[in-house]
Coordinates of C-alpha atoms in Angstrom, one line a residue:
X1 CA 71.1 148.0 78.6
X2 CA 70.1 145.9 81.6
X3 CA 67.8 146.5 83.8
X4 CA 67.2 145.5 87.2
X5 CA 64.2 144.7 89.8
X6 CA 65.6 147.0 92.4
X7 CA 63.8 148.3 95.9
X8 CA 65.3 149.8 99.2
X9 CA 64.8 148.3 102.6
X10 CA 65.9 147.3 106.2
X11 CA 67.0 144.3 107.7
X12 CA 65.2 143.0 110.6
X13 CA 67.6 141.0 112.0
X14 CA 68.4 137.1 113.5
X15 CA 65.7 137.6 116.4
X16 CA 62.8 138.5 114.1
X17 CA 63.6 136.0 111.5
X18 CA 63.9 133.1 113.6
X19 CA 60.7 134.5 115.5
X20 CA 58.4 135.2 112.0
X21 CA 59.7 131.6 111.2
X22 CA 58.3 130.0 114.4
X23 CA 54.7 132.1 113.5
X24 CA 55.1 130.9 109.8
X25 CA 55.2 126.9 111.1
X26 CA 52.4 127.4 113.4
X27 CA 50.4 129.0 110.6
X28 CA 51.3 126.4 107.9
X29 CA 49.1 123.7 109.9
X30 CA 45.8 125.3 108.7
X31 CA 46.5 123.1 105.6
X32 CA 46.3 126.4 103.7
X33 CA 48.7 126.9 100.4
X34 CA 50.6 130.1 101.4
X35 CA 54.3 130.9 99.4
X36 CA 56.0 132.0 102.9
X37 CA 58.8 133.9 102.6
X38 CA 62.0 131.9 103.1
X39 CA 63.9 133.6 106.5
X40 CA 67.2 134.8 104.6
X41 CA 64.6 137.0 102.6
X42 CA 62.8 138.6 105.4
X43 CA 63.3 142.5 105.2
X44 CA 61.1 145.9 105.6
X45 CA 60.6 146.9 102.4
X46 CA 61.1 151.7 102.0
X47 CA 60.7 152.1 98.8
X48 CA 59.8 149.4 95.4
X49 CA 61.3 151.0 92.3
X50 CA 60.4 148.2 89.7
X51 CA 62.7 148.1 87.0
X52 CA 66.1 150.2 87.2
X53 CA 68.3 150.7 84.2
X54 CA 71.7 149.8 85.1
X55 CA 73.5 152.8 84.7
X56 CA 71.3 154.7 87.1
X57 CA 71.6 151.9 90.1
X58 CA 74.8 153.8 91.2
X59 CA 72.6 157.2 91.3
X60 CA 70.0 155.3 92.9
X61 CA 72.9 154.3 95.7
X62 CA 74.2 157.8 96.0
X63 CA 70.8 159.1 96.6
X64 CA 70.2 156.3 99.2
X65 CA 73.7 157.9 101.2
X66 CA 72.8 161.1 101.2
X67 CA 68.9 160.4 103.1
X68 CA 71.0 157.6 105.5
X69 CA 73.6 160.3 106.5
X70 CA 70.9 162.6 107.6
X71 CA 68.7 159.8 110.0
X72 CA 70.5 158.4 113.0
X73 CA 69.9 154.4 113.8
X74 CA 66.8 153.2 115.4
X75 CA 65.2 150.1 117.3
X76 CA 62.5 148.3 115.3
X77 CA 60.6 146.3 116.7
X78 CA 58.0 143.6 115.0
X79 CA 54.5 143.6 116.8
X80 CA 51.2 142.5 115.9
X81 CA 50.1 140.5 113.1
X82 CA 47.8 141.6 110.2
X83 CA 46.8 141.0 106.6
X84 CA 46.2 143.1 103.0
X85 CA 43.5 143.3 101.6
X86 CA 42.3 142.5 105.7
X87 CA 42.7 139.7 108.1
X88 CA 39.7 138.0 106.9
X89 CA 40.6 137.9 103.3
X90 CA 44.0 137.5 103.9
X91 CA 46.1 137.6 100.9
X92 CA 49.3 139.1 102.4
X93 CA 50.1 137.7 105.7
X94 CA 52.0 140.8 107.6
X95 CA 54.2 141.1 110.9
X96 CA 53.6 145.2 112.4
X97 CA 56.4 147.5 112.9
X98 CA 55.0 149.4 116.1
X99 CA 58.9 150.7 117.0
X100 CA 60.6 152.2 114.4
X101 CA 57.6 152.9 112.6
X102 CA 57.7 156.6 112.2
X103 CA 61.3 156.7 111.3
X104 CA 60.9 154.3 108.4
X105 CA 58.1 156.6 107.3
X106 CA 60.2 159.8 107.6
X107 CA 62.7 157.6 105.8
X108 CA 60.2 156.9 103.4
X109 CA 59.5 160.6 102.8
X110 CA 63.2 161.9 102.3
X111 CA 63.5 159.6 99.7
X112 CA 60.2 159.5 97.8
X113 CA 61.7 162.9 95.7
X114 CA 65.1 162.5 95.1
X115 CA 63.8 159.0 93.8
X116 CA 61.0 161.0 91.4
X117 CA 63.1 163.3 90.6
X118 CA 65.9 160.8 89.4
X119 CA 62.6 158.8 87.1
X120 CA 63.8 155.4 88.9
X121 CA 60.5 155.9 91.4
X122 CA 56.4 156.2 90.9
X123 CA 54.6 157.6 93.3
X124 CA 52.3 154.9 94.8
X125 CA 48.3 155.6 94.8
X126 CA 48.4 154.5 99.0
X127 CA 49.8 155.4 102.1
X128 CA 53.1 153.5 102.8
X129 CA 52.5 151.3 105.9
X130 CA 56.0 149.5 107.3
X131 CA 55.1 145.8 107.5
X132 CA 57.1 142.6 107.8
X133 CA 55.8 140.1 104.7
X134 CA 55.4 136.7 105.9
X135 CA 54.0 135.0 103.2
X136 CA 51.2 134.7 100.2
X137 CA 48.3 133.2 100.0
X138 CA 47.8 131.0 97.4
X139 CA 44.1 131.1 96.6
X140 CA 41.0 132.9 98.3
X141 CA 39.7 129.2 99.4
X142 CA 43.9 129.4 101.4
X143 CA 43.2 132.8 102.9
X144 CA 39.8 131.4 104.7
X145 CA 42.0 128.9 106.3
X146 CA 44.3 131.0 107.2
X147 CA 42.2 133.6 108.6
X148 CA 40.6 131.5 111.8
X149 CA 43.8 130.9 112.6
X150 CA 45.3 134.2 112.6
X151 CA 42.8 135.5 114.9
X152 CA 44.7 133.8 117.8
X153 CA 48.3 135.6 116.8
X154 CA 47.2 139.1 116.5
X155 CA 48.7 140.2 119.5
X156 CA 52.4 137.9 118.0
X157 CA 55.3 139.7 119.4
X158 CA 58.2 139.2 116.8
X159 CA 61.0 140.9 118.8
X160 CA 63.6 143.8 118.4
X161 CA 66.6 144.7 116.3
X162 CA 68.8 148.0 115.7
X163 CA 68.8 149.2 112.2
X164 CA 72.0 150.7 111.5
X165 CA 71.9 151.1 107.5
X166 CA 69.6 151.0 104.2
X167 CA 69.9 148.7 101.8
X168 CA 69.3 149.2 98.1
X169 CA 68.7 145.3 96.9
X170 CA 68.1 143.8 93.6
X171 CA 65.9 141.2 93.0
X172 CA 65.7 138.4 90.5
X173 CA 63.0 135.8 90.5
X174 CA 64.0 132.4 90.2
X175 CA 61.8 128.9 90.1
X176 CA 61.5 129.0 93.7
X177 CA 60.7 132.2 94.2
X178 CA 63.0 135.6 94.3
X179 CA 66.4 136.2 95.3
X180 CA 67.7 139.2 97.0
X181 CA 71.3 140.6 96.7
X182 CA 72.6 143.6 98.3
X183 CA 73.8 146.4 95.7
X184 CA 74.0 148.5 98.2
X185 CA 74.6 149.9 101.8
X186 CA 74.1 152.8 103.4
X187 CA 74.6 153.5 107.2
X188 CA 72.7 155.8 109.1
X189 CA 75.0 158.4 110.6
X190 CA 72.2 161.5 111.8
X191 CA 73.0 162.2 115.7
X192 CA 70.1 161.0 117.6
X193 CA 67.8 163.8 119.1
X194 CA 69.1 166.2 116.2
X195 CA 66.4 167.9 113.7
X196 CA 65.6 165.6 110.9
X197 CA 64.0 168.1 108.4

């Protein structure tokens, strides 16, 4: 049986994208080898499940529903630039999520056990932190470039957008990096200003 690289997110929208794009540019003339992450691929990744077996990626959907009927939409908005492991070693250049934030981490949390419980999830050793990925260092000697010149964007504003659904996507890599399909979509229909738990 197939199996397939599968993870859950949000989209952030055409002002973000072409925002994060304009950043990316301005980074790229530091000389510094980074794998940026092409604008069609931008997204907030909820939850990475790894490998799925087929036959439980319509589980995995159902599941998805069920949390996305119980949140209502929200406004995202991309704020603030940063770096993993930090901004100067930067492997993992990052946009912030300050709006939005702590519904994609009580989104997060309502699905982390159904996930468990349906063996398609591992618990992660970290906190989950929303972030926007912009793009990959290459090499330690890329991340020193990058980092003088992040200094002067951590206060980037990357805009706003209204999340109305979750997407369960599958990924395949390819030569030039991955590509993202959506398997899945599930809009959020919770009534604002109602109990979420």
């Amino acid at each position: 049986m197939a199996r397939v690289r599968t993870f859950i997110a949000v989209d952030v929208g055409d002002v973000v994208r072409g925002n994060a794009t304009a950043l990316q540019k301005q980074l790229a003339r530091t000389g510094a080898a980074v794998k940026w992450v092409e604008p069609e691929s931008m997204h907030v990744t909820l939850q990475f499940l790894g490998e799925v077996d087929e036959r439980d990626l319509l589980k995995v959907c159902r599941t998805v529903a069920t949390v996305a009927r119980s949140e209502p939409p929200f406004a995202l908005r991309v704020s603030g630039l940063g770096a993993f492991p930090t901004p100067r070693r930067p492997k993992v250049v990052w946009g912030g999520i300050t709006d939005g934030a702590d519904a994609l981490r009580r989104l997060f949390g309502k699905l982390e056990a159904p996930l468990l419980e349906l063996g398609v999830y591992r618990k992660e050793d970290r906190d989950y932190t929303p972030h926007l990925t912009l793009g990959r260092a290459r090499g330690e000697a890329d991340g020193t470039l990058l980092a003088g010149d992040m200094a002067r964007h951590l206060a980037w504003e990357g805009g706003q957008t209204a999340v109305e659904e979750l997407l369960v996507m599958s990924s395949e890599m390819e030569r030039g990096g991955p590509v993202y399909a959506a398997l899945g979509r599930a809009p959020l229909l919770g009534e604002a200003g109602e109990p979420n738990e």
